[in-house]
PDB file of C-alpha atoms in Angstrom:
ATOM      1  CA  MET A   1     -29.117 -13.725  -6.700  1.00 53.00           C
ATOM      2  CA  ASN A   2     -26.978 -10.159  -6.112  1.00 57.00           C
ATOM      3  CA  TRP A   3     -24.192 -10.393  -8.345  1.00 61.00           C
ATOM      4  CA  SER A   4     -23.483  -6.602  -7.501  1.00 63.00           C
ATOM      5  CA  ALA A   5     -22.393  -7.898  -4.053  1.00 65.00           C
ATOM      6  CA  ALA A   6     -19.565  -9.930  -5.747  1.00 73.00           C
ATOM      7  CA  LEU A   7     -17.446  -6.838  -7.415  1.00 74.00           C
ATOM      8  CA  PRO A   8     -16.337  -5.730  -4.326  1.00 77.00           C
ATOM      9  CA  THR A   9     -14.460  -8.717  -3.225  1.00 77.00           C
ATOM     10  CA  PHE A  10     -13.785  -9.331  -7.059  1.00 83.00           C
ATOM     11  CA  PHE A  11     -11.544  -6.034  -6.963  1.00 82.00           C
ATOM     12  CA  ILE A  12     -10.043  -6.645  -3.927  1.00 81.00           C
ATOM     13  CA  THR A  13      -9.141 -10.202  -4.435  1.00 82.00           C
ATOM     14  CA  LEU A  14      -7.896  -9.075  -7.883  1.00 85.00           C
ATOM     15  CA  ARG A  15      -5.665  -6.248  -6.314  1.00 81.00           C
ATOM     16  CA  GLU A  16      -4.455  -8.660  -3.197  1.00 81.00           C
ATOM     17  CA  GLY A  17      -3.918 -11.762  -5.566  1.00 83.00           C
ATOM     18  CA  VAL A  18      -1.698  -9.827  -8.045  1.00 84.00           C
ATOM     19  CA  GLU A  19       0.679  -8.861  -4.812  1.00 81.00           C
ATOM     20  CA  ALA A  20       0.945 -12.659  -3.418  1.00 82.00           C
ATOM     21  CA  ALA A  21       1.378 -13.576  -7.392  1.00 83.00           C
ATOM     22  CA  LEU A  22       4.168 -11.478  -7.618  1.00 82.00           C
ATOM     23  CA  VAL A  23       6.055 -12.862  -4.419  1.00 82.00           C
ATOM     24  CA  VAL A  24       5.404 -16.036  -5.418  1.00 84.00           C
ATOM     25  CA  GLY A  25       6.806 -15.359  -8.975  1.00 82.00           C
ATOM     26  CA  ILE A  26       9.748 -14.128  -8.168  1.00 82.00           C
ATOM     27  CA  VAL A  27      10.476 -16.955  -5.615  1.00 84.00           C
ATOM     28  CA  PHE A  28       9.859 -19.695  -8.462  1.00 81.00           C
ATOM     29  CA  ALA A  29      12.604 -17.542 -10.752  1.00 80.00           C
ATOM     30  CA  CYS A  30      15.240 -17.171  -7.928  1.00 83.00           C
ATOM     31  CA  LEU A  31      14.831 -20.983  -7.252  1.00 81.00           C
ATOM     32  CA  GLN A  32      15.157 -21.111 -11.136  1.00 79.00           C
ATOM     33  CA  GLN A  33      18.167 -19.269 -11.130  1.00 78.00           C
ATOM     34  CA  ALA A  34      19.960 -20.957  -8.445  1.00 77.00           C
ATOM     35  CA  GLN A  35      19.279 -24.440  -9.594  1.00 78.00           C
ATOM     36  CA  GLN A  36      16.800 -25.343  -6.794  1.00 77.00           C
ATOM     37  CA  GLN A  37      13.688 -26.896  -8.190  1.00 76.00           C
ATOM     38  CA  LYS A  38      13.098 -29.563  -5.959  1.00 82.00           C
ATOM     39  CA  LEU A  39      12.332 -26.717  -3.456  1.00 82.00           C
ATOM     40  CA  GLN A  40       9.325 -25.414  -5.457  1.00 82.00           C
ATOM     41  CA  ARG A  41       6.963 -27.727  -3.837  1.00 87.00           C
ATOM     42  CA  TRP A  42       7.435 -25.814  -0.701  1.00 89.00           C
ATOM     43  CA  VAL A  43       6.075 -23.075  -2.788  1.00 88.00           C
ATOM     44  CA  TYR A  44       2.910 -24.915  -3.702  1.00 88.00           C
ATOM     45  CA  LEU A  45       2.525 -25.628  -0.253  1.00 91.00           C
ATOM     46  CA  GLY A  46       2.684 -22.502   1.363  1.00 90.00           C
ATOM     47  CA  VAL A  47       0.267 -21.111  -1.566  1.00 89.00           C
ATOM     48  CA  PHE A  48      -2.220 -24.196  -0.462  1.00 91.00           C
ATOM     49  CA  ILE A  49      -1.845 -23.660   3.293  1.00 93.00           C
ATOM     50  CA  GLY A  50      -1.879 -19.934   2.992  1.00 89.00           C
ATOM     51  CA  ILE A  51      -5.068 -20.010   1.302  1.00 87.00           C
ATOM     52  CA  LEU A  52      -6.630 -22.653   3.216  1.00 90.00           C
ATOM     53  CA  ALA A  53      -5.930 -20.872   6.705  1.00 91.00           C
ATOM     54  CA  SER A  54      -7.456 -17.613   5.148  1.00 87.00           C
ATOM     55  CA  PHE A  55     -10.261 -19.552   4.507  1.00 85.00           C
ATOM     56  CA  VAL A  56     -10.695 -21.077   7.584  1.00 89.00           C
ATOM     57  CA  PHE A  57     -10.243 -17.732   9.182  1.00 86.00           C
ATOM     58  CA  GLY A  58     -13.198 -16.243   7.877  1.00 81.00           C
ATOM     59  CA  LEU A  59     -15.288 -19.013   8.629  1.00 82.00           C
ATOM     60  CA  LEU A  60     -14.699 -19.096  12.196  1.00 86.00           C
ATOM     61  CA  ILE A  61     -15.435 -15.205  12.052  1.00 82.00           C
ATOM     62  CA  HIS A  62     -18.700 -15.866  10.134  1.00 77.00           C
ATOM     63  CA  VAL A  63     -19.841 -18.551  12.257  1.00 81.00           C
ATOM     64  CA  GLY A  64     -19.197 -16.203  15.364  1.00 80.00           C
ATOM     65  CA  LEU A  65     -21.140 -13.538  13.989  1.00 76.00           C
ATOM     66  CA  GLN A  66     -23.947 -15.959  12.911  1.00 77.00           C
ATOM     67  CA  GLY A  67     -24.027 -17.288  16.446  1.00 80.00           C
ATOM     68  CA  LEU A  68     -24.266 -13.740  17.571  1.00 76.00           C
ATOM     69  CA  GLN A  69     -27.273 -13.403  15.402  1.00 74.00           C
ATOM     70  CA  THR A  70     -29.222 -16.159  16.393  1.00 77.00           C
ATOM     71  CA  SER A  71     -28.442 -15.869  19.907  1.00 77.00           C
ATOM     72  CA  LYS A  72     -31.123 -15.144  22.353  1.00 79.00           C
ATOM     73  CA  GLN A  73     -29.278 -13.166  24.978  1.00 82.00           C
ATOM     74  CA  LEU A  74     -30.324  -9.854  26.119  1.00 80.00           C
ATOM     75  CA  TYR A  75     -27.696  -7.996  24.825  1.00 80.00           C
ATOM     76  CA  ALA A  76     -26.610 -10.103  21.694  1.00 81.00           C
ATOM     77  CA  PRO A  77     -28.056  -7.701  19.341  1.00 83.00           C
ATOM     78  CA  VAL A  78     -25.811  -5.137  20.750  1.00 85.00           C
ATOM     79  CA  PHE A  79     -22.709  -7.278  20.949  1.00 86.00           C
ATOM     80  CA  LYS A  80     -23.312  -8.099  16.936  1.00 85.00           C
ATOM     81  CA  GLN A  81     -23.005  -4.716  16.093  1.00 86.00           C
ATOM     82  CA  LEU A  82     -20.290  -4.361  17.850  1.00 89.00           C
ATOM     83  CA  PHE A  83     -18.415  -7.237  16.443  1.00 86.00           C
ATOM     84  CA  GLU A  84     -18.931  -5.925  12.825  1.00 85.00           C
ATOM     85  CA  VAL A  85     -17.884  -2.744  14.226  1.00 89.00           C
ATOM     86  CA  GLY A  86     -14.757  -4.459  15.196  1.00 88.00           C
ATOM     87  CA  LEU A  87     -14.268  -6.518  11.781  1.00 84.00           C
ATOM     88  CA  GLY A  88     -14.864  -3.421   9.885  1.00 86.00           C
ATOM     89  CA  VAL A  89     -11.894  -0.866  11.760  1.00 90.00           C
ATOM     90  CA  ILE A  90      -9.425  -3.700  11.232  1.00 88.00           C
ATOM     91  CA  ALA A  91     -10.391  -4.361   7.754  1.00 84.00           C
ATOM     92  CA  ILE A  92     -10.252  -0.504   7.242  1.00 89.00           C
ATOM     93  CA  ALA A  93      -7.034  -0.223   8.943  1.00 89.00           C
ATOM     94  CA  MET A  94      -5.283  -3.305   7.161  1.00 84.00           C
ATOM     95  CA  LEU A  95      -6.294  -2.937   3.493  1.00 84.00           C
ATOM     96  CA  SER A  96      -5.057   0.815   4.043  1.00 88.00           C
ATOM     97  CA  TRP A  97      -1.974   0.524   5.404  1.00 84.00           C
ATOM     98  CA  MET A  98      -1.069  -2.813   3.257  1.00 80.00           C
ATOM     99  CA  LEU A  99      -2.269   0.270   0.045  1.00 82.00           C
ATOM    100  CA  ILE A 100       0.065   2.489   1.302  1.00 83.00           C
ATOM    101  CA  TRP A 101       3.215   0.173   2.648  1.00 77.00           C
ATOM    102  CA  MET A 102       2.736  -1.695  -0.908  1.00 74.00           C
ATOM    103  CA  THR A 103       3.010   1.673  -2.913  1.00 74.00           C
ATOM    104  CA  ARG A 104       5.879   3.063  -0.684  1.00 71.00           C
ATOM    105  CA  GLN A 105       7.788  -0.166  -0.694  1.00 67.00           C
ATOM    106  CA  ALA A 106       7.114  -1.915  -4.594  1.00 64.00           C
ATOM    107  CA  ARG A 107      10.469  -0.504  -6.029  1.00 66.00           C
ATOM    108  CA  PHE A 108      12.278  -2.811  -3.134  1.00 67.00           C
ATOM    109  CA  LEU A 109       9.483  -5.623  -3.112  1.00 65.00           C
ATOM    110  CA  LYS A 110      11.851  -7.793  -5.823  1.00 69.00           C
ATOM    111  CA  ALA A 111      14.930  -7.040  -4.086  1.00 74.00           C
ATOM    112  CA  GLU A 112      13.812  -8.066  -0.732  1.00 72.00           C
ATOM    113  CA  ILE A 113      12.092 -10.920  -1.952  1.00 74.00           C
ATOM    114  CA  GLU A 114      15.509 -12.121  -3.651  1.00 74.00           C
ATOM    115  CA  GLY A 115      17.437 -11.320  -0.296  1.00 78.00           C
ATOM    116  CA  SER A 116      15.051 -13.671   1.789  1.00 76.00           C
ATOM    117  CA  VAL A 117      15.041 -16.419  -1.270  1.00 78.00           C
ATOM    118  CA  LYS A 118      19.040 -16.296  -0.348  1.00 77.00           C
ATOM    119  CA  SER A 119      19.392 -16.405   3.149  1.00 78.00           C
ATOM    120  CA  ALA A 120      16.955 -19.281   2.981  1.00 74.00           C
ATOM    121  CA  LEU A 121      19.158 -21.104   0.233  1.00 73.00           C
ATOM    122  CA  GLY A 122      22.197 -20.561   2.614  1.00 70.00           C
ATOM    123  CA  GLY A 123      20.561 -22.712   5.318  1.00 61.00           C
ATOM    124  CA  THR A 124      20.274 -25.658   3.350  1.00 59.00           C
ATOM    125  CA  ASP A 125      18.743 -28.059   5.840  1.00 62.00           C
ATOM    126  CA  SER A 126      15.934 -25.594   7.004  1.00 75.00           C
ATOM    127  CA  ALA A 127      15.716 -23.896   3.405  1.00 79.00           C
ATOM    128  CA  GLY A 128      12.125 -25.450   2.605  1.00 80.00           C
ATOM    129  CA  TRP A 129      10.925 -24.627   5.724  1.00 85.00           C
ATOM    130  CA  ALA A 130      12.181 -21.067   4.901  1.00 84.00           C
ATOM    131  CA  ILE A 131      10.823 -20.761   1.416  1.00 85.00           C
ATOM    132  CA  PHE A 132       7.568 -22.314   2.631  1.00 88.00           C
ATOM    133  CA  SER A 133       7.330 -19.595   5.696  1.00 87.00           C
ATOM    134  CA  LEU A 134       7.955 -16.406   3.087  1.00 85.00           C
ATOM    135  CA  ILE A 135       5.059 -17.879   0.595  1.00 87.00           C
ATOM    136  CA  PHE A 136       2.451 -18.478   3.589  1.00 90.00           C
ATOM    137  CA  ILE A 137       2.705 -15.269   5.299  1.00 87.00           C
ATOM    138  CA  ALA A 138       2.428 -13.327   1.828  1.00 83.00           C
ATOM    139  CA  VAL A 139      -0.403 -15.471   0.568  1.00 86.00           C
ATOM    140  CA  PHE A 140      -2.057 -15.744   4.337  1.00 88.00           C
ATOM    141  CA  ARG A 141      -1.542 -11.987   4.538  1.00 84.00           C
ATOM    142  CA  GLU A 142      -3.672 -10.803   1.601  1.00 80.00           C
ATOM    143  CA  GLY A 143      -6.267 -13.716   2.291  1.00 83.00           C
ATOM    144  CA  LEU A 144      -6.448 -12.570   5.691  1.00 84.00           C
ATOM    145  CA  GLU A 145      -7.604  -9.211   4.520  1.00 80.00           C
ATOM    146  CA  THR A 146     -10.008 -10.505   1.819  1.00 79.00           C
ATOM    147  CA  ALA A 147     -11.762 -12.356   4.903  1.00 80.00           C
ATOM    148  CA  LEU A 148     -11.626  -9.669   6.864  1.00 79.00           C
ATOM    149  CA  PHE A 149     -13.486  -7.856   4.228  1.00 77.00           C
ATOM    150  CA  ILE A 150     -15.876  -9.933   3.323  1.00 74.00           C
ATOM    151  CA  VAL A 151     -17.291 -11.014   7.033  1.00 73.00           C
ATOM    152  CA  ALA A 152     -17.260  -7.071   7.756  1.00 68.00           C
ATOM    153  CA  LYS A 153     -19.283  -5.372   4.808  1.00 62.00           C
ATOM    154  CA  PHE A 154     -21.725  -8.381   3.701  1.00 58.00           C
ATOM    155  CA  GLN A 155     -24.487 -10.885   4.595  1.00 55.00           C
ATOM    156  CA  GLU A 156     -25.494 -11.934   1.146  1.00 55.00           C
ATOM    157  CA  GLY A 157     -24.709 -15.563   1.154  1.00 58.00           C
ATOM    158  CA  LEU A 158     -21.908 -17.138  -1.185  1.00 64.00           C
ATOM    159  CA  THR A 159     -21.917 -14.121  -3.849  1.00 70.00           C
ATOM    160  CA  PRO A 160     -19.258 -12.205  -2.058  1.00 71.00           C
ATOM    161  CA  VAL A 161     -17.006 -15.134  -1.828  1.00 73.00           C
ATOM    162  CA  LEU A 162     -17.937 -16.343  -5.586  1.00 78.00           C
ATOM    163  CA  GLY A 163     -16.423 -12.832  -6.554  1.00 79.00           C
ATOM    164  CA  ALA A 164     -13.397 -13.492  -4.240  1.00 79.00           C
ATOM    165  CA  ILE A 165     -12.794 -16.841  -6.387  1.00 83.00           C
ATOM    166  CA  GLY A 166     -13.074 -14.747  -9.836  1.00 85.00           C
ATOM    167  CA  GLY A 167     -10.945 -12.236  -8.361  1.00 84.00           C
ATOM    168  CA  LEU A 168      -8.052 -15.049  -7.404  1.00 84.00           C
ATOM    169  CA  ALA A 169      -8.511 -16.893 -10.712  1.00 87.00           C
ATOM    170  CA  ILE A 170      -8.157 -13.730 -12.790  1.00 88.00           C
ATOM    171  CA  ALA A 171      -4.759 -12.900 -10.680  1.00 85.00           C
ATOM    172  CA  VAL A 172      -3.545 -16.565 -10.807  1.00 84.00           C
ATOM    173  CA  VAL A 173      -3.707 -15.477 -14.663  1.00 87.00           C
ATOM    174  CA  ILE A 174      -1.584 -12.343 -14.680  1.00 85.00           C
ATOM    175  CA  GLY A 175       1.034 -14.345 -12.491  1.00 81.00           C
ATOM    176  CA  MET A 176       1.476 -16.550 -15.234  1.00 82.00           C
ATOM    177  CA  LEU A 177       1.409 -13.973 -17.861  1.00 81.00           C
ATOM    178  CA  LEU A 178       4.365 -12.332 -16.162  1.00 76.00           C
ATOM    179  CA  PHE A 179       6.267 -15.361 -15.056  1.00 74.00           C
ATOM    180  CA  LYS A 180       5.636 -18.178 -17.294  1.00 72.00           C
ATOM    181  CA  TRP A 181       5.073 -16.580 -20.525  1.00 73.00           C
ATOM    182  CA  SER A 182       6.544 -13.430 -20.145  1.00 66.00           C
ATOM    183  CA  ILE A 183       4.153 -11.093 -20.994  1.00 70.00           C
ATOM    184  CA  ARG A 184       4.621  -7.320 -20.127  1.00 73.00           C
ATOM    185  CA  ILE A 185       2.001  -5.740 -18.295  1.00 69.00           C
ATOM    186  CA  ASN A 186       2.542  -2.253 -17.175  1.00 72.00           C
ATOM    187  CA  LEU A 187       1.787  -3.051 -13.233  1.00 70.00           C
ATOM    188  CA  SER A 188       2.835   0.362 -11.913  1.00 74.00           C
ATOM    189  CA  ARG A 189      -0.504   1.382 -13.854  1.00 77.00           C
ATOM    190  CA  PHE A 190      -2.801  -1.768 -12.635  1.00 78.00           C
ATOM    191  CA  PHE A 191      -1.690  -0.973  -9.154  1.00 78.00           C
ATOM    192  CA  GLN A 192      -2.226   2.759  -9.631  1.00 79.00           C
ATOM    193  CA  VAL A 193      -6.071   2.052 -10.611  1.00 80.00           C
ATOM    194  CA  MET A 194      -6.619  -0.846  -8.279  1.00 79.00           C
ATOM    195  CA  GLY A 195      -5.429   1.579  -5.420  1.00 82.00           C
ATOM    196  CA  VAL A 196      -7.801   4.324  -6.381  1.00 85.00           C
ATOM    197  CA  LEU A 197     -10.720   1.798  -6.491  1.00 83.00           C
ATOM    198  CA  LEU A 198      -9.868  -0.221  -3.449  1.00 84.00           C
ATOM    199  CA  LEU A 199     -10.119   3.399  -1.373  1.00 88.00           C
ATOM    200  CA  LEU A 200     -13.543   4.078  -2.985  1.00 86.00           C
ATOM    201  CA  ILE A 201     -14.704   0.645  -1.629  1.00 83.00           C
ATOM    202  CA  VAL A 202     -12.493   1.109   2.037  1.00 87.00           C
ATOM    203  CA  SER A 203     -14.011   5.109   2.190  1.00 88.00           C
ATOM    204  CA  GLY A 204     -17.774   3.404   1.724  1.00 86.00           C
ATOM    205  CA  LEU A 205     -16.779   0.799   4.759  1.00 86.00           C
ATOM    206  CA  VAL A 206     -16.368   3.556   6.911  1.00 91.00           C
ATOM    207  CA  ILE A 207     -19.739   4.931   6.341  1.00 90.00           C
ATOM    208  CA  SER A 208     -21.007   1.109   6.914  1.00 86.00           C
ATOM    209  CA  VAL A 209     -19.113   0.731  10.625  1.00 90.00           C
ATOM    210  CA  LEU A 210     -20.466   4.117  11.575  1.00 92.00           C
ATOM    211  CA  ARG A 211     -23.977   2.782  10.439  1.00 89.00           C
ATOM    212  CA  HIS A 212     -23.374  -0.355  12.898  1.00 89.00           C
ATOM    213  CA  VAL A 213     -22.131   1.873  15.726  1.00 91.00           C
ATOM    214  CA  ASP A 214     -25.314   3.947  15.325  1.00 90.00           C
ATOM    215  CA  ALA A 215     -27.417   0.623  15.144  1.00 88.00           C
ATOM    216  CA  ALA A 216     -25.574  -0.743  18.347  1.00 87.00           C
ATOM    217  CA  ALA A 217     -26.418   2.232  20.442  1.00 86.00           C
ATOM    218  CA  ILE A 218     -30.152   2.303  18.949  1.00 85.00           C
ATOM    219  CA  ALA A 219     -30.392  -1.847  20.178  1.00 83.00           C
ATOM    220  CA  PHE A 220     -28.920  -0.768  23.724  1.00 84.00           C
ATOM    221  CA  SER A 221     -31.582   2.036  24.109  1.00 81.00           C
ATOM    222  CA  GLN A 222     -34.251  -0.444  23.096  1.00 79.00           C
ATOM    223  CA  ILE A 223     -32.822  -2.814  25.993  1.00 79.00           C
ATOM    224  CA  ASN A 224     -32.847   0.034  28.601  1.00 75.00           C
ATOM    225  CA  PRO A 225     -35.682   2.708  27.928  1.00 68.00           C
ATOM    226  CA  GLU A 226     -34.487   4.839  30.419  1.00 67.00           C
ATOM    227  CA  VAL A 227     -31.597   5.921  27.906  1.00 62.00           C
ATOM    228  CA  LEU A 228     -34.035   6.435  25.118  1.00 55.00           C
ATOM    229  CA  GLY A 229     -33.910   9.677  24.653  1.00 59.00           C
ATOM    230  CA  ILE A 230     -30.263  10.041  23.380  1.00 61.00           C
ATOM    231  CA  CYS A 231     -31.904   8.380  20.532  1.00 68.00           C
ATOM    232  CA  GLY A 232     -33.927  10.753  18.165  1.00 52.00           C
ATOM    233  CA  GLN A 233     -36.986   9.330  16.262  1.00 53.00           C
ATOM    234  CA  GLY A 234     -37.911   9.031  12.566  1.00 49.00           C
ATOM    235  CA  ASN A 235     -35.442   9.719  10.221  1.00 45.00           C
ATOM    236  CA  THR A 236     -32.952  10.951  12.869  1.00 59.00           C
ATOM    237  CA  SER A 237     -29.805   8.396  14.166  1.00 76.00           C
ATOM    238  CA  CYS A 238     -28.993   8.013  17.352  1.00 81.00           C
ATOM    239  CA  LEU A 239     -25.555   9.011  17.042  1.00 83.00           C
ATOM    240  CA  LEU A 240     -25.067   9.812  13.734  1.00 86.00           C
ATOM    241  CA  GLY A 241     -26.639  13.486  13.702  1.00 84.00           C
ATOM    242  CA  PRO A 242     -28.429  15.204  11.641  1.00 85.00           C
ATOM    243  CA  GLN A 243     -29.086  13.879   8.229  1.00 85.00           C
ATOM    244  CA  VAL A 244     -27.218  15.190   4.944  1.00 87.00           C
ATOM    245  CA  TRP A 245     -29.484  13.643   2.686  1.00 85.00           C
ATOM    246  CA  ASP A 246     -32.228  11.267   1.822  1.00 85.00           C
ATOM    247  CA  PHE A 247     -32.684   9.629  -1.868  1.00 86.00           C
ATOM    248  CA  SER A 248     -34.693   6.824  -0.830  1.00 82.00           C
ATOM    249  CA  THR A 249     -37.158   7.666  -2.992  1.00 84.00           C
ATOM    250  CA  ILE A 250     -35.040   9.128  -6.042  1.00 85.00           C
ATOM    251  CA  LEU A 251     -31.963   6.293  -5.974  1.00 85.00           C
ATOM    252  CA  PRO A 252     -32.531   3.822  -3.027  1.00 83.00           C
ATOM    253  CA  ASP A 253     -29.934   1.491  -2.238  1.00 76.00           C
ATOM    254  CA  ARG A 254     -31.841  -1.690  -2.467  1.00 74.00           C
ATOM    255  CA  GLN A 255     -32.384  -1.701  -6.062  1.00 76.00           C
ATOM    256  CA  PHE A 256     -30.131  -0.904  -9.401  1.00 74.00           C
ATOM    257  CA  PRO A 257     -28.219   1.464 -10.041  1.00 76.00           C
ATOM    258  CA  GLY A 258     -28.053   2.101  -5.655  1.00 78.00           C
ATOM    259  CA  ILE A 259     -27.440  -1.043  -4.747  1.00 75.00           C
ATOM    260  CA  LEU A 260     -24.596  -1.144  -7.288  1.00 75.00           C
ATOM    261  CA  LEU A 261     -23.019   1.974  -5.707  1.00 80.00           C
ATOM    262  CA  LYS A 262     -23.803   0.890  -2.175  1.00 78.00           C
ATOM    263  CA  THR A 263     -21.871  -2.225  -2.694  1.00 69.00           C
ATOM    264  CA  LEU A 264     -19.041  -1.056  -4.473  1.00 71.00           C
ATOM    265  CA  PHE A 265     -18.526   2.253  -2.956  1.00 74.00           C
ATOM    266  CA  GLY A 266     -20.447   2.737   0.303  1.00 74.00           C
ATOM    267  CA  TYR A 267     -23.066   4.518  -0.576  1.00 81.00           C
ATOM    268  CA  THR A 268     -26.192   4.427   1.349  1.00 84.00           C
ATOM    269  CA  GLN A 269     -29.719   6.403   0.161  1.00 86.00           C
ATOM    270  CA  LYS A 270     -29.489   8.256   4.062  1.00 87.00           C
ATOM    271  CA  LEU A 271     -26.610   9.850   5.136  1.00 88.00           C
ATOM    272  CA  TYR A 272     -25.624  11.475   8.095  1.00 91.00           C
ATOM    273  CA  LEU A 273     -23.036  14.349   9.274  1.00 91.00           C
ATOM    274  CA  VAL A 274     -20.815  11.831  11.309  1.00 92.00           C
ATOM    275  CA  GLN A 275     -21.082   9.510   8.532  1.00 92.00           C
ATOM    276  CA  ALA A 276     -20.170  12.320   6.019  1.00 93.00           C
ATOM    277  CA  VAL A 277     -17.307  13.683   8.096  1.00 94.00           C
ATOM    278  CA  GLY A 278     -16.041  10.205   8.701  1.00 94.00           C
ATOM    279  CA  TYR A 279     -16.049   9.484   4.747  1.00 93.00           C
ATOM    280  CA  LEU A 280     -14.001  13.234   3.974  1.00 94.00           C
ATOM    281  CA  LEU A 281     -11.530  12.456   7.068  1.00 95.00           C
ATOM    282  CA  PHE A 282     -11.028   8.694   5.174  1.00 94.00           C
ATOM    283  CA  TRP A 283     -10.257  10.682   1.996  1.00 93.00           C
ATOM    284  CA  ILE A 284      -7.902  13.432   3.594  1.00 93.00           C
ATOM    285  CA  THR A 285      -5.871  11.515   5.466  1.00 93.00           C
ATOM    286  CA  ILE A 286      -5.290   7.895   4.060  1.00 91.00           C
ATOM    287  CA  GLY A 287      -6.200   8.711   0.409  1.00 90.00           C
ATOM    288  CA  GLY A 288      -3.561  12.031   1.191  1.00 90.00           C
ATOM    289  CA  LEU A 289      -1.107   9.362   2.235  1.00 88.00           C
ATOM    290  CA  TYR A 290      -2.015   7.035  -0.788  1.00 87.00           C
ATOM    291  CA  PHE A 291      -1.329  10.148  -3.493  1.00 87.00           C
ATOM    292  CA  ARG A 292       1.653  11.082  -2.074  1.00 85.00           C
ATOM    293  CA  SER A 293       3.053   7.987  -2.193  1.00 80.00           C
ATOM    294  CA  LEU A 294       2.782   7.653  -5.808  1.00 77.00           C
ATOM    295  CA  SER A 295       4.854  10.436  -6.424  1.00 72.00           C
ATOM    296  CA  GLN A 296       7.959   7.867  -5.562  1.00 61.00           C
ATOM    297  CA  PRO A 297       9.536   5.970  -8.295  1.00 52.00           C
ATOM    298  CA  THR A 298       8.388   1.927  -8.471  1.00 49.00           C
ATOM    299  CA  GLN A 299       9.873  -0.470  -9.595  1.00 49.00           C
ATOM    300  CA  LEU A 300       7.206  -3.430 -10.051  1.00 49.00           C
ATOM    301  CA  LYS A 301       9.123  -5.703 -12.369  1.00 51.00           C
ATOM    302  CA  PRO A 302       8.938  -9.226 -12.579  1.00 51.00           C
ATOM    303  CA  ALA A 303      12.425 -11.479 -12.475  1.00 47.00           C
ATOM    304  CA  ALA A 304      14.083 -12.250 -15.583  1.00 47.00           C
ATOM    305  CA  LYS A 305      13.597 -16.200 -16.458  1.00 48.00           C
ATOM    306  CA  SER A 306      16.898 -17.795 -16.959  1.00 45.00           C
ATOM    307  CA  SER A 307      18.141 -19.243 -20.143  1.00 40.00           C
TER     308      SER A 307
END
């Protein structure tokens, strides 16, 4: 079993899970302060349904992808590659946006959640559903990003799923340390480190998406020989331009440590010009926005336990 495939989903689920754990913990603390412990069952229900919905969503996408892979339709290979391109682009957009948004809004997170809980408690008849909706949206949003990443990047069985389960388990432990046992953790430093790691992982997804675009063009040209001329031969790609490097004999991406670099950071033994440009543009734009957002003061502290 290729355990290196589990590492990216472990780190992503760990970070996304801690974000969700912060929301859940703050809601629990607010309910305790308001002496509304009877509404805590709605929190548990929101967490369970959010995780279940994320799993079902990821499973449906996986089934659709497998259907394209086994389809006998003439253009099925092209549609499969384009489907993976679409998933990859959505995963890149969602993960990048949430990374930058969370970094900028972290200082307001506690106040916003407390305000939402107070508003929910104000409407006593619908307080339970309001709490459920708040938790469900938070958990499903994080789970959706993870599910999209798993399906977009991997076709390696259950290994990435095991990584996601491990990341979720550690996130739950961190949440309990913060809110149940009141152990102090430098959350700002945690999110900074995980943010940089997430940027590295998503930037690798950019290279993977461009590879799928090229594969779609190659599959199309094989079906339509009259347009085969747009695709090069040998080591030349179809749409990715000239080759930047070929490390297939020095650092193959199917053997350790190349396979670890591939699964974590998108390393490829054959890199082409368009992939290199896309990688650099990602770091200049998304990376630049993220590092500028780090200069803003943050306030990532869990709500204090009531006496």
